[in-house]
Amino acid sequence: MEPGNGTQISDFLLLGFSEGPELQPLIFGLFLSMYLITVFGNLLLILAVTSDSHLHTPMYFFLANLSFVDICFTSTTIPKMLWNIQTQDNVINYAGCLSQMYFFLLYAQLDVFLLTVMAYDRFMAICQPLHYMVIMNPQLCGLLVLVSWVISVLNSLLQSLMVLRLTFCTVLEIPHFFCELNQVVGRACSDTFLNDLVIYFNTVLLAGAPLAGIVYSYSKIVSTICGISSAQGKYKAFSTCASHISIVSLFYSTGLGVYLSSAAPQSSHSSAVASVMYTVVTPMLNPFIYSLRNKDIKLALKRIIGVPVM
């Protein structure tokens, strides 16, 4: 449709994963289960960290913040998707779409920053153990989280305001289960060059730069671990990083893959399926990956729920 046919739109149509009604109950049950596991799993992790004084350390402080952000992250998209399936109404209004996009970008960016801060924390703990508690003091930890929030809020606000300047065509079907930035911008009738430029610049700056920081931190960590003489010392040092490496790998490999391939032609639902990995699966797996490999978390959870955690 030509830009001249643009109009002041009021609704978007979220197509989700399948237009076939026979698959909707299966999708509803699957995502409801994953959402409940994500919320309760991360809430348990937050409760374990806050209730156990032994876990009042920088590493667990950042982990509790990550769990909180993951709950918010999934709550931005999944409840609306479940509601659409249940009511068989895939419409989301313009204001609701912009709001969902804003909060999705906010919590996605916070995930990136918190994973980077956690890598820095492990770098200091392993490479500078004698100065760790002095450098990673409560003031610095709080400041790192605050700065992460401020930058994420400003970035989300910028991206949302950039969308407000666009005009849209009358047919506004989004082959996704939420209002994803690239999908919304791609439906505009007006020129999106500036939007695309800001999206890719932000991807490089606010996702690529933190990833470079994570890679640098772990290169130093690996170098330090290799210098440890005892096998037991090497294992203990590496075990504190294994969970974080797993989450970073899963989050970045799926998230960056979706955004960097957005300019290429895609099938109608390929981006939505890929997005499930970093919007739903990764937040769901976080508490399991961190708790099952951490005896301190397992002990804290045992005291809360009263039964041993595997």
Phi, psi and omega in degrees: 000138182287152178305329181296339179269010179294155182214167177282102187275161179234342185220151168241154178246113180272115184281338180071216185261329184212138176272355179279122183295337182291338180267349185297318177299322179294316179295319179300310181297320181296312183285329175295317178297314181295323180293316179296320177297318179298311183294309184290323179296314180288327176295320177297320180294318177297317180296320179297317182291318184285332185269345183251117182296334179293342182259011178274065179234164181305317183300315182282334174298313178293324180296319178295320176296320178297319179296318178298314180296322179295323176297313179296322182301309181288328181290344178288329188243316190293313180304319179296320179296316179297321178297318179298318180293317183294320182269353184056037178229108185267014184276138170229131184287168186299314180295320179294322179295315178296321179295315179298318179297319180299309183289328176297313179297321180300308185284331175295317179293322177298321175303314180300312182294319181293322176296325178291316178298322179294325176294319177297321178299315179293324177299314180293321183293324184266321184271335179229058188297328182288334182254004188301306185291334178286315182286312182273059179279166182303325180295315180293318179300315178296322179295318179299317178292319180297314179298321178299317178295315183298312181296319180295318179297315181294320179295315180296321179295317179299312182297321180292319178295327177295326178288327181299333182281350184274152169251149187240156176284171183285332179267111188235058176275128179249115181283061185207167179262002173207172181280085180277138190307308183298322180293319180293313179299324180294343179267002181284147176270336180279172182294128183249014183302314181295321177297314179298321180296315180294320180299311183287327176295316179293325178298315179292315186284315189259356173238316180292317180295314174300323177297319177299321177296321178295315180297317179297316180300315183284335174295321177289322179296315179298318179299319179292318180296321179296335179277353178284132187285317185275144178293325179294321178295320178297316181296317181297319180293317182290325183297332179286346183251343188300317181296316181295319178299319180298313181293317180299315181298315181293315183294311185287320183296326179272314183296309181293327178299319180295312185286321183286340178263007185294335181282341181277153177297136181229159171289166191301324186240010184295320180294322179296317180295317179295325182293335180303325184298314184264346178267335185236307187293313181298311176299328179290323183280338184310305182296327179290315181297317182284325184279321184289340180254010186227114184291329179295317178295318181297321178294319179295319178293325178298320179292331181280308186266347173085001177230150180297145176258134183297000000 
